Short mmCIF file of C-alpha atoms in Angstrom, two decimals:
data_model
loop_
_atom_site.label_atom_id
_atom_site.label_comp_id
_atom_site.label_asym_id
_atom_site.label_seq_id
_atom_site.Cartn_x
_atom_site.Cartn_y
_atom_site.Cartn_z
CA UNK A 1 -0.30 0.62 -0.41
CA UNK A 2 0.62 3.48 -0.29
CA UNK A 3 0.77 5.99 0.91
CA UNK A 4 -1.76 8.77 -0.85
CA UNK A 5 -2.19 12.56 0.07
CA UNK A 6 -5.09 12.08 -2.99
CA UNK A 7 -7.19 10.44 0.14
CA UNK A 8 -7.46 13.44 1.56
CA UNK A 9 -8.23 15.39 -1.44
CA UNK A 10 -10.65 13.45 -2.40
CA UNK A 11 -12.62 14.18 1.54
CA UNK A 12 -11.43 17.71 1.93
CA UNK A 13 -15.29 18.70 2.14
CA UNK A 14 -16.11 16.70 5.02
CA UNK A 15 -12.77 16.64 7.12
CA UNK A 16 -12.83 21.13 6.91
CA UNK A 17 -16.42 20.29 8.39
CA UNK A 18 -14.59 17.84 11.32
CA UNK A 19 -11.29 20.94 11.72
CA UNK A 20 -14.15 23.81 12.35
CA UNK A 21 -16.36 21.18 14.78
CA UNK A 22 -13.52 20.44 16.63
CA UNK A 23 -12.51 24.61 16.13
CA UNK A 24 -15.97 25.27 18.54
CA UNK A 25 -16.34 22.02 20.96
CA UNK A 26 -13.02 23.87 21.83
CA UNK A 27 -13.42 27.04 22.10
CA UNK A 28 -16.49 26.49 23.42
CA UNK A 29 -15.74 23.62 26.26
CA UNK A 30 -12.67 26.58 26.86
CA UNK A 31 -14.99 30.03 27.23
CA UNK A 32 -17.59 27.93 28.59
CA UNK A 33 -15.34 26.59 31.39
CA UNK A 34 -13.03 30.04 32.24
CA UNK A 35 -16.05 31.48 33.08
CA UNK A 36 -17.25 28.44 34.85
CA UNK A 37 -14.12 28.21 37.12
CA UNK A 38 -13.61 32.52 37.69
CA UNK A 39 -17.45 31.93 39.25
CA UNK A 40 -16.33 28.99 41.44
CA UNK A 41 -12.81 30.83 42.20
CA UNK A 42 -14.73 34.36 44.03
CA UNK A 43 -17.20 32.10 44.37
CA UNK A 44 -14.66 29.69 46.57
CA UNK A 45 -12.87 32.94 47.90
CA UNK A 46 -15.99 35.23 48.86
CA UNK A 47 -18.52 32.53 50.35
CA UNK A 48 -18.95 31.31 53.53
CA UNK A 49 -18.03 27.75 54.80
CA UNK A 50 -20.47 25.88 53.68
CA UNK A 51 -20.41 27.24 49.87
CA UNK A 52 -16.50 26.66 50.01
CA UNK A 53 -16.81 22.87 50.62
CA UNK A 54 -19.12 22.42 48.61
CA UNK A 55 -17.00 23.71 45.94
CA UNK A 56 -14.50 21.58 47.01
CA UNK A 57 -16.01 19.16 46.38
CA UNK A 58 -17.48 20.17 42.79
CA UNK A 59 -13.58 20.87 42.03
CA UNK A 60 -13.31 17.76 43.88
CA UNK A 61 -15.42 15.29 42.35
CA UNK A 62 -14.48 16.41 38.88
CA UNK A 63 -10.90 16.58 39.13
CA UNK A 64 -10.42 11.99 40.41
CA UNK A 65 -13.14 11.54 37.28
CA UNK A 66 -12.18 10.30 33.73
CA UNK A 67 -13.23 13.08 31.63
CA UNK A 68 -14.86 10.14 29.45
CA UNK A 69 -16.71 9.24 32.49
CA UNK A 70 -18.79 12.32 32.98
CA UNK A 71 -19.38 12.49 29.31
CA UNK A 72 -20.46 9.37 29.55
CA UNK A 73 -23.05 10.28 32.48
CA UNK A 74 -23.85 13.65 30.86
CA UNK A 75 -24.31 11.75 27.38
CA UNK A 76 -26.34 9.08 28.76
CA UNK A 77 -26.65 9.65 31.76
CA UNK A 78 -28.38 12.51 31.48
CA UNK A 79 -32.12 11.71 30.33
CA UNK A 80 -33.07 9.79 32.86
CA UNK A 81 -32.83 12.87 35.16
CA UNK A 82 -34.34 15.13 33.14
CA UNK A 83 -31.80 16.68 30.69
CA UNK A 84 -31.45 15.78 27.33
CA UNK A 85 -28.64 16.52 25.11
CA UNK A 86 -28.10 16.98 20.96
CA UNK A 87 -24.52 15.14 21.00
CA UNK A 88 -22.53 18.84 20.49
CA UNK A 89 -23.64 20.43 22.84
CA UNK A 90 -23.58 18.03 25.41
CA UNK A 91 -20.26 17.58 24.07
CA UNK A 92 -19.22 21.10 25.17
CA UNK A 93 -20.89 21.00 28.13
CA UNK A 94 -18.60 18.23 29.28
CA UNK A 95 -15.89 20.18 28.20
CA UNK A 96 -16.30 23.19 30.09
CA UNK A 97 -17.05 21.55 33.66
CA UNK A 98 -14.32 19.79 33.26
CA UNK A 99 -12.02 22.15 32.23
CA UNK A 100 -14.27 24.87 34.69
CA UNK A 101 -12.30 23.25 37.80
CA UNK A 102 -8.86 22.66 36.37
CA UNK A 103 -9.82 26.63 36.06
CA UNK A 104 -10.76 27.32 39.43
CA UNK A 105 -7.49 25.38 40.81
CA UNK A 106 -5.66 28.43 38.38
CA UNK A 107 -7.21 30.84 38.57
CA UNK A 108 -7.35 30.29 42.66
CA UNK A 109 -3.54 30.55 42.57
CA UNK A 110 -3.45 33.17 41.17
CA UNK A 111 -5.87 35.16 43.35
CA UNK A 112 -4.25 34.15 46.84
CA UNK A 113 -0.78 34.86 44.81
CA UNK A 114 -1.46 39.42 45.08
CA UNK A 115 -0.42 40.54 48.44
CA UNK A 116 -3.41 41.27 50.58
CA UNK A 117 -1.48 44.36 50.92
CA UNK A 118 -2.64 45.90 48.55
CA UNK A 119 -6.13 45.11 48.80
CA UNK A 120 -5.92 46.34 51.59
CA UNK A 121 -5.12 49.25 49.89
CA UNK A 122 -7.15 49.30 47.56
CA UNK A 123 -10.15 48.68 50.78
CA UNK A 124 -9.20 52.61 52.35
CA UNK A 125 -9.70 53.80 48.58
CA UNK A 126 -13.09 52.21 48.52
CA UNK A 127 -12.56 50.10 45.25
CA UNK A 128 -15.56 47.29 45.17
CA UNK A 129 -14.79 43.93 46.17
CA UNK A 130 -16.14 43.69 42.62
CA UNK A 131 -13.40 46.79 40.81
CA UNK A 132 -10.57 45.60 42.82
CA UNK A 133 -11.16 42.26 41.80
CA UNK A 134 -10.90 43.96 37.64
CA UNK A 135 -8.70 47.03 38.37
CA UNK A 136 -5.99 45.06 40.99
CA UNK A 137 -6.20 40.47 41.01
CA UNK A 138 -6.34 39.65 37.15
CA UNK A 139 -5.00 42.01 35.67
CA UNK A 140 -1.34 41.24 37.57
CA UNK A 141 -1.79 37.59 38.04
CA UNK A 142 -2.74 37.49 34.46
CA UNK A 143 0.77 37.14 34.18
CA UNK A 144 1.75 34.36 36.32
CA UNK A 145 -1.47 32.17 34.84
CA UNK A 146 -0.96 32.43 31.75
CA UNK A 147 0.69 29.76 31.24
CA UNK A 148 -1.08 26.77 33.05
CA UNK A 149 -3.90 28.81 31.79
CA UNK A 150 -2.17 28.09 28.14
CA UNK A 151 -1.29 24.60 29.54
CA UNK A 152 -5.07 23.73 30.26
CA UNK A 153 -6.14 24.59 26.82
CA UNK A 154 -4.62 22.59 24.87
CA UNK A 155 -4.94 20.12 27.80
CA UNK A 156 -9.27 20.65 26.32
CA UNK A 157 -8.13 20.68 23.09
CA UNK A 158 -6.40 17.24 23.53
CA UNK A 159 -9.20 15.67 24.93
CA UNK A 160 -11.80 16.88 22.39
CA UNK A 161 -11.63 13.23 19.92
CA UNK A 162 -12.87 12.23 24.02
CA UNK A 163 -16.26 13.67 22.18
CA UNK A 164 -16.08 11.63 18.97
CA UNK A 165 -17.62 8.29 20.97
CA UNK A 166 -20.87 10.29 21.35
CA UNK A 167 -20.74 10.70 17.90
CA UNK A 168 -19.73 14.65 18.00
CA UNK A 169 -18.65 14.61 13.92
CA UNK A 170 -15.49 16.38 15.66
CA UNK A 171 -11.78 15.40 13.08
CA UNK A 172 -10.86 12.64 14.81
CA UNK A 173 -14.63 11.01 14.19
CA UNK A 174 -14.28 12.32 10.42
CA UNK A 175 -11.01 11.18 9.94
CA UNK A 176 -11.65 7.94 12.48
CA UNK A 177 -13.85 6.71 9.55
CA UNK A 178 -12.46 8.35 6.05
CA UNK A 179 -9.08 5.40 7.65
CA UNK A 180 -11.83 2.25 7.81
CA UNK A 181 -12.88 3.29 4.54
CA UNK A 182 -10.61 3.74 2.60
CA UNK A 183 -8.04 2.34 4.67
CA UNK A 184 -5.34 4.93 4.39
CA UNK A 185 -4.96 4.54 8.02
CA UNK A 186 -1.09 5.89 8.13
CA UNK A 187 -2.31 9.20 5.96
CA UNK A 188 -5.50 10.24 8.35
CA UNK A 189 -3.70 9.76 11.77
CA UNK A 190 -0.77 12.14 10.03
CA UNK A 191 -3.03 13.93 9.24
CA UNK A 192 -5.02 13.86 12.82
CA UNK A 193 -1.36 14.33 14.22
CA UNK A 194 -0.10 17.65 12.01
CA UNK A 195 -4.26 19.48 12.42
CA UNK A 196 -3.79 19.55 16.30
CA UNK A 197 -0.22 20.39 16.58
CA UNK A 198 -1.11 22.94 15.39
CA UNK A 199 -3.39 23.76 16.89
CA UNK A 200 -1.93 23.14 20.09
CA UNK A 201 0.84 25.56 18.46
CA UNK A 202 -0.69 28.64 17.71
CA UNK A 203 -2.21 27.84 20.81
CA UNK A 204 1.00 28.94 22.67
CA UNK A 205 2.41 31.74 20.70
CA UNK A 206 -1.56 33.64 21.77
CA UNK A 207 -0.39 32.68 24.75
CA UNK A 208 3.64 33.97 25.27
CA UNK A 209 1.81 37.36 23.29
CA UNK A 210 -0.72 37.53 26.06
CA UNK A 211 1.65 37.16 28.34
CA UNK A 212 4.05 39.65 27.02
CA UNK A 213 0.98 41.81 26.59
CA UNK A 214 -0.05 41.43 30.24
CA UNK A 215 3.18 42.04 31.53
CA UNK A 216 4.11 45.16 29.90
CA UNK A 217 5.29 46.15 33.16
CA UNK A 218 7.50 44.17 33.92
CA UNK A 219 9.71 45.51 32.14
CA UNK A 220 10.30 47.91 33.48
CA UNK A 221 12.81 45.92 36.45
CA UNK A 222 14.77 45.99 33.91
CA UNK A 223 15.53 49.56 33.69
CA UNK A 224 15.37 51.11 37.41
CA UNK A 225 17.98 53.83 37.69
CA UNK A 226 18.69 54.09 41.35
CA UNK A 227 21.39 57.17 40.86
CA UNK A 228 21.36 60.19 44.43
CA UNK A 229 21.14 62.34 42.68
CA UNK A 230 17.33 60.17 41.06
CA UNK A 231 16.04 59.66 45.03
CA UNK A 232 16.66 63.05 45.99
CA UNK B 1 -17.63 80.45 58.99
CA UNK B 2 -21.09 77.44 58.26
CA UNK B 3 -22.51 76.37 61.21
CA UNK B 4 -22.30 72.50 60.30
CA UNK B 5 -18.27 73.59 60.24
CA UNK B 6 -18.05 75.07 63.47
CA UNK B 7 -20.17 71.49 64.80
CA UNK B 8 -17.74 69.36 63.79
CA UNK B 9 -14.62 70.95 64.58
CA UNK B 10 -15.92 69.46 68.56
CA UNK B 11 -16.85 65.84 67.57
CA UNK B 12 -13.06 64.54 68.00
CA UNK B 13 -11.93 63.76 64.57
CA UNK B 14 -11.67 60.20 64.98
CA UNK B 15 -13.03 58.53 68.40
CA UNK B 16 -12.85 54.81 69.68
CA UNK B 17 -13.65 53.81 73.56
CA UNK B 18 -12.92 51.16 75.24
CA UNK B 19 -11.25 48.72 72.23
CA UNK B 20 -10.47 45.59 72.85
CA UNK B 21 -9.44 43.32 69.39
CA UNK B 22 -8.47 39.10 70.90
CA UNK B 23 -6.88 36.93 68.37
CA UNK B 24 -8.09 33.62 69.63
CA UNK B 25 -7.21 33.64 73.17
CA UNK B 26 -4.44 36.52 73.54
CA UNK B 27 -6.12 39.44 74.04
CA UNK B 28 -4.45 42.50 71.49
CA UNK B 29 -6.29 45.62 72.43
CA UNK B 30 -7.92 46.00 75.94
CA UNK B 31 -10.10 48.72 76.37
CA UNK B 32 -8.01 50.93 74.76
CA UNK B 33 -9.17 54.84 75.13
CA UNK B 34 -8.69 57.83 72.24
CA UNK B 35 -9.42 60.81 70.45
CA UNK B 36 -8.37 62.64 67.66
CA UNK B 37 -9.43 66.11 67.49
CA UNK B 38 -9.53 67.68 63.94
CA UNK B 39 -5.32 68.65 62.40
CA UNK B 40 -4.15 67.07 66.13
CA UNK B 41 -1.43 64.36 65.38
CA UNK B 42 -1.18 62.11 67.57
CA UNK B 43 2.16 59.85 66.96
CA UNK B 44 1.00 55.99 69.24
CA UNK B 45 4.59 54.36 70.03
CA UNK B 46 5.61 50.37 71.98
CA UNK B 47 7.41 48.22 71.74
CA UNK B 48 6.76 45.59 68.49
CA UNK B 49 3.66 43.31 69.92
CA UNK B 50 2.21 46.62 71.54
CA UNK B 51 -0.65 46.65 69.65
CA UNK B 52 0.04 49.59 68.41
CA UNK B 53 -0.99 48.50 64.64
CA UNK B 54 -3.73 46.49 65.40
CA UNK B 55 -4.86 49.62 67.40
CA UNK B 56 -4.76 51.70 64.03
CA UNK B 57 -5.26 49.03 62.05
CA UNK B 58 -9.70 49.48 64.51
CA UNK B 59 -9.46 53.36 63.43
CA UNK B 60 -9.63 52.30 59.61
CA UNK B 61 -11.39 48.57 60.03
CA UNK B 62 -8.95 47.16 58.10
CA UNK B 63 -8.84 45.09 61.71
CA UNK B 64 -12.62 43.61 63.69
CA UNK B 65 -12.24 45.22 66.65
CA UNK B 66 -14.11 43.15 69.11
CA UNK B 67 -15.45 45.38 71.74
CA UNK B 68 -16.57 49.19 72.47
CA UNK B 69 -16.64 51.13 68.97
CA UNK B 70 -14.62 53.00 67.26
CA UNK B 71 -16.19 56.72 65.43
CA UNK B 72 -15.10 58.44 62.77
CA UNK B 73 -16.69 61.71 62.30
CA UNK B 74 -19.64 61.22 64.60
CA UNK B 75 -19.92 58.65 63.12
CA UNK B 76 -19.58 54.63 64.21
CA UNK B 77 -17.37 52.27 62.15
CA UNK B 78 -17.62 49.00 61.17
CA UNK B 79 -20.95 47.90 62.64
CA UNK B 80 -24.48 49.64 62.53
CA UNK B 81 -27.45 49.43 65.47
CA UNK B 82 -30.17 47.06 64.38
CA UNK B 83 -34.03 47.79 65.02
CA UNK B 84 -33.69 46.19 68.47
CA UNK B 85 -30.66 48.89 69.38
CA UNK B 86 -28.39 45.91 69.49
CA UNK B 87 -24.66 46.53 67.43
CA UNK B 88 -24.38 44.21 64.01
CA UNK B 89 -21.53 44.20 60.79
CA UNK B 90 -22.74 46.54 58.63
CA UNK B 91 -22.34 45.64 55.72
CA UNK B 92 -19.13 46.18 53.18
CA UNK B 93 -20.20 49.62 51.76
CA UNK B 94 -21.19 50.94 54.93
CA UNK B 95 -18.05 50.50 56.15
CA UNK B 96 -16.22 51.99 52.56
CA UNK B 97 -19.20 54.81 53.22
CA UNK B 98 -18.10 55.83 57.43
CA UNK B 99 -14.83 55.53 56.43
CA UNK B 100 -14.49 57.20 53.12
CA UNK B 101 -12.32 60.66 54.78
CA UNK B 102 -9.70 58.22 56.35
CA UNK B 103 -6.53 58.07 53.62
CA UNK B 104 -4.04 55.05 55.49
CA UNK B 105 -0.05 54.62 54.73
CA UNK B 106 1.16 51.19 55.25
CA UNK B 107 4.71 50.17 55.89
CA UNK B 108 4.63 48.29 52.86
CA UNK B 109 3.60 51.49 50.91
CA UNK B 110 1.22 48.85 49.39
CA UNK B 111 1.32 50.08 44.99
CA UNK B 112 -0.79 48.28 43.25
CA UNK B 113 2.36 47.47 40.51
CA UNK B 114 0.98 47.02 37.18
CA UNK B 115 0.41 50.10 37.27
CA UNK B 116 1.95 54.09 36.53
CA UNK B 117 2.59 56.03 39.46
CA UNK B 118 -0.21 58.86 37.92
CA UNK B 119 -2.55 55.68 37.94
CA UNK B 120 -2.21 54.34 40.98
CA UNK B 121 -3.11 58.13 42.26
CA UNK B 122 -5.49 58.59 40.17
CA UNK B 123 -7.58 55.00 40.42
CA UNK B 124 -9.88 55.53 43.02
CA UNK B 125 -11.08 58.91 41.65
CA UNK B 126 -11.20 57.40 38.42
CA UNK B 127 -13.90 54.34 39.75
CA UNK B 128 -14.67 55.93 42.81
CA UNK B 129 -15.03 59.21 42.52
CA UNK B 130 -16.11 58.61 39.05
CA UNK B 131 -14.35 61.83 38.37
CA UNK B 132 -13.86 61.94 34.87
CA UNK B 133 -10.02 61.11 34.08
CA UNK B 134 -8.97 64.57 33.17
CA UNK B 135 -9.61 65.65 36.35
CA UNK B 136 -8.90 62.68 37.79
CA UNK B 137 -5.02 63.22 35.80
CA UNK B 138 -4.64 67.35 36.73
CA UNK B 139 -5.51 66.12 40.17
CA UNK B 140 -2.96 63.72 40.59
CA UNK B 141 -0.18 65.32 38.72
CA UNK B 142 -0.52 68.26 41.75
CA UNK B 143 -1.07 65.59 43.89
CA UNK B 144 2.46 64.03 42.41
CA UNK B 145 3.66 67.27 43.24
CA UNK B 146 2.78 68.04 46.69
CA UNK B 147 4.89 65.56 47.65
CA UNK B 148 7.34 66.16 44.98
CA UNK B 149 8.02 64.43 42.55
CA UNK B 150 6.20 65.86 39.55
CA UNK B 151 7.88 64.07 36.91
CA UNK B 152 7.53 60.52 37.67
CA UNK B 153 4.23 60.39 36.32
CA UNK B 154 4.64 58.11 33.89
CA UNK B 155 6.76 55.20 36.42
CA UNK B 156 5.87 51.96 37.25
CA UNK B 157 6.89 51.44 41.35
CA UNK B 158 9.50 48.89 40.86
CA UNK B 159 11.41 52.28 39.08
CA UNK B 160 11.82 53.83 41.75
CA UNK B 161 13.68 54.40 44.89
CA UNK B 162 11.46 53.45 48.08
CA UNK B 163 11.33 56.76 50.05
CA UNK B 164 9.86 57.89 46.28
CA UNK B 165 6.84 54.86 46.47
CA UNK B 166 6.07 55.37 49.62
CA UNK B 167 5.57 58.91 48.85
CA UNK B 168 3.02 57.82 45.69
CA UNK B 169 1.21 56.27 48.17
CA UNK B 170 0.96 59.44 50.75
CA UNK B 171 -0.12 60.94 47.06
CA UNK B 172 -2.83 58.52 46.67
CA UNK B 173 -4.51 58.83 50.18
CA UNK B 174 -3.98 63.14 49.67
CA UNK B 175 -5.73 63.09 46.28
CA UNK B 176 -8.64 60.66 48.02
CA UNK B 177 -8.34 64.82 50.07
CA UNK B 178 -9.12 62.80 53.28
CA UNK B 179 -10.36 64.74 56.08
CA UNK B 180 -8.03 62.16 58.21
CA UNK B 181 -3.98 60.60 57.05
CA UNK B 182 -3.57 56.84 59.15
CA UNK B 183 0.44 55.83 59.05
CA UNK B 184 1.23 52.33 59.53
CA UNK B 185 4.78 52.92 60.24
CA UNK B 186 5.95 54.29 57.29
CA UNK B 187 8.70 54.50 57.24
CA UNK B 188 9.85 50.93 58.54
CA UNK B 189 10.72 49.90 55.73
CA UNK B 190 13.29 52.14 54.09
CA UNK B 191 16.98 52.13 54.09
CA UNK B 192 18.11 54.81 56.73
CA UNK B 193 18.78 58.10 54.30
CA UNK B 194 15.58 57.24 52.56
CA UNK B 195 13.54 57.66 55.94
CA UNK B 196 13.98 61.36 55.84
CA UNK B 197 11.95 63.02 52.52
CA UNK B 198 8.94 60.99 53.56
CA UNK B 199 8.90 62.25 56.52
CA UNK B 200 9.46 65.80 55.59
CA UNK B 201 5.71 65.47 53.39
CA UNK B 202 4.28 64.59 56.70
CA UNK B 203 5.74 66.72 58.89
CA UNK B 204 4.13 69.26 55.84
CA UNK B 205 1.27 67.73 55.99
CA UNK B 206 0.78 68.63 59.50
CA UNK B 207 1.96 71.74 59.25
CA UNK B 208 -0.81 72.31 56.41
CA UNK B 209 -3.53 71.17 60.18
CA UNK B 210 -4.00 67.77 58.39
CA UNK B 211 -5.23 65.45 61.86
CA UNK B 212 -3.44 62.38 61.40
CA UNK B 213 -2.07 58.84 63.60
CA UNK B 214 1.18 57.97 63.13
CA UNK B 215 2.33 54.56 64.41
CA UNK B 216 6.18 55.50 64.30
CA UNK B 217 9.04 54.00 65.42
CA UNK B 218 10.77 57.71 64.90
CA UNK B 219 11.16 58.56 68.10
CA UNK B 220 12.31 62.01 66.41
CA UNK B 221 9.83 63.01 65.19
CA UNK B 222 7.16 62.31 67.35
CA UNK B 223 9.28 64.49 69.31
CA UNK B 224 9.37 67.23 66.91
CA UNK B 225 5.96 67.21 64.95
CA UNK B 226 3.18 64.87 67.24
CA UNK B 227 0.69 67.00 69.54
CA UNK B 228 -0.07 64.03 71.57
CA UNK B 229 1.76 60.58 71.96
CA UNK B 230 0.94 57.77 73.24
CA UNK B 231 2.40 54.59 74.28
CA UNK B 232 1.10 51.56 74.39
CA UNK B 233 2.31 48.44 75.88
CA UNK B 234 0.91 44.91 75.79
CA UNK B 235 -2.49 45.66 74.60
CA UNK B 236 -3.10 49.12 76.61
CA UNK B 237 -1.84 52.77 77.22
CA UNK B 238 0.53 53.08 79.29
CA UNK B 239 1.17 56.60 79.41
CA UNK B 240 -0.23 59.61 77.04
CA UNK B 241 0.56 62.93 76.60
CA UNK B 242 2.74 66.36 75.28
CA UNK B 243 5.94 64.73 73.88
CA UNK B 244 7.34 66.42 76.50
CA UNK B 245 5.98 65.15 79.25
CA UNK B 246 5.55 61.26 77.34
CA UNK B 247 9.71 61.40 76.08
CA UNK B 248 11.36 63.75 79.10
CA UNK B 249 10.68 62.40 82.59
CA UNK B 250 8.88 59.16 82.28
CA UNK B 251 7.37 57.58 85.62
CA UNK B 252 6.48 54.78 84.32
CA UNK B 253 9.65 51.88 84.44
CA UNK B 254 7.88 50.40 81.07
CA UNK B 255 8.46 53.50 79.06
CA UNK B 256 11.23 54.26 80.34
CA UNK B 257 12.32 50.68 78.99
CA UNK B 258 11.52 51.33 75.94
CA UNK B 259 13.15 54.72 75.66
CA UNK B 260 16.08 52.81 76.94
CA UNK B 261 16.42 50.53 75.00
CA UNK B 262 15.29 52.68 72.09
CA UNK B 263 18.47 54.92 73.34
CA UNK B 264 21.07 52.96 73.32
CA UNK B 265 20.62 51.91 69.74
CA UNK B 266 19.96 56.13 68.14
CA UNK B 267 21.12 58.78 70.18
CA UNK B 268 18.45 60.97 69.42
CA UNK B 269 18.05 62.61 72.85
CA UNK B 270 20.50 65.31 73.64
CA UNK B 271 19.05 66.48 70.33
CA UNK B 272 15.63 66.89 71.84
CA UNK B 273 17.02 67.95 75.26
CA UNK B 274 18.85 71.04 72.86
CA UNK B 275 15.59 71.37 71.01
CA UNK B 276 13.66 71.11 74.70
CA UNK B 277 15.18 74.22 75.39
CA UNK B 278 12.95 77.32 75.52
CA UNK B 279 13.75 80.00 72.35
#
């Protein structure tokens, strides 16, 4: 059998659709996960003890069970509990919930990293809790947590093939389908790898650019000038 | 003169009564009474662990006192009376409102490192006082000039010396036009040669009539600037009076010991006696 890339060109339409579904589910999951995660982290930080305990259980349950099982539970177990979702919404929701536990932990670390004195200063000047989060805490923790965030975003991308098991027509489902029809598994799997690699690489680049952008103020560290005239 | 302004001058700017605070089983403040009048400069001195910082922080409700009360310009801070005349915790919004005329300066400056000097000073003007950006920047620049930093608006805190950073922190509090300024060991984190520039700004504020409460280890500053010096030990006020009463003839053995320790580290005593000679 020859290595024949024509098989891919013959199926370019289906592959593009798969690609679009993968990116859509991934970005949907990431956005949902970050929003939910941030919410969980904020409630965990400022909520009362019972709420804190509840959120802790939420985080631990999600982090200690496989994504596949969570997905099954939502998609196949959901109808029993009155939650009936199509494959794509179920997939996005499951990705978002799965991601939220990890994002929450990342944001929690971020909140803890800002010295409490800065918050007291803000409090004394009359800034509200919301303003403190938006103006003081989030902008500073961005630099610190960006690598961990980007890492989690790429992990979520690499979880999207799991959605093929509940028939979400994403890239892996499409490609393995083509593979089974044509037996051109080498070509198909190679394209899959390259596809994910490009997306992960692009994500890292965007992450680095963002980190640099948010952390502009840190660049000034190297320009510290301390001559006696300066201090006068 | 406006009669309401006149009556404000009679109500103490700050009044603490039987103020108590526990950290677990340990009682840090044991029933402290303190009155600070308009334009008065009060210095809180004492050994570490005496409760002076906790007292100051309680006046801004950064520490939640659990006995007695603190009134800012006659208004109870941190608690309110419910229908049955019982004290219940005030909401954070109510606390912010009662505290709106109190400015605070910290030992560690606590500037926001991701903002420029000018943004540090104008942030609360824009977000809390809802001042238009242009007006906030004007006021911010004017306040920076007051603390001797008019050429640093676009620097980031990290580019500044400790003394400059603390002056930015003072400007940040001053820009809100507070009636009262609280200073929590404002020079303790500074290199010795940078202490003077910060004390200079504080002296200027005192001379302009700002009401100030200062926790400090700078006895020289207390001697020169304070109207009242309060010596605390183990959560209680041991001695209070004008600087000469407190420093020159200490009756209290604890104060004597404290001053003796200070004297052994810093030779300020001769200077003080010179300045206490009638001119």
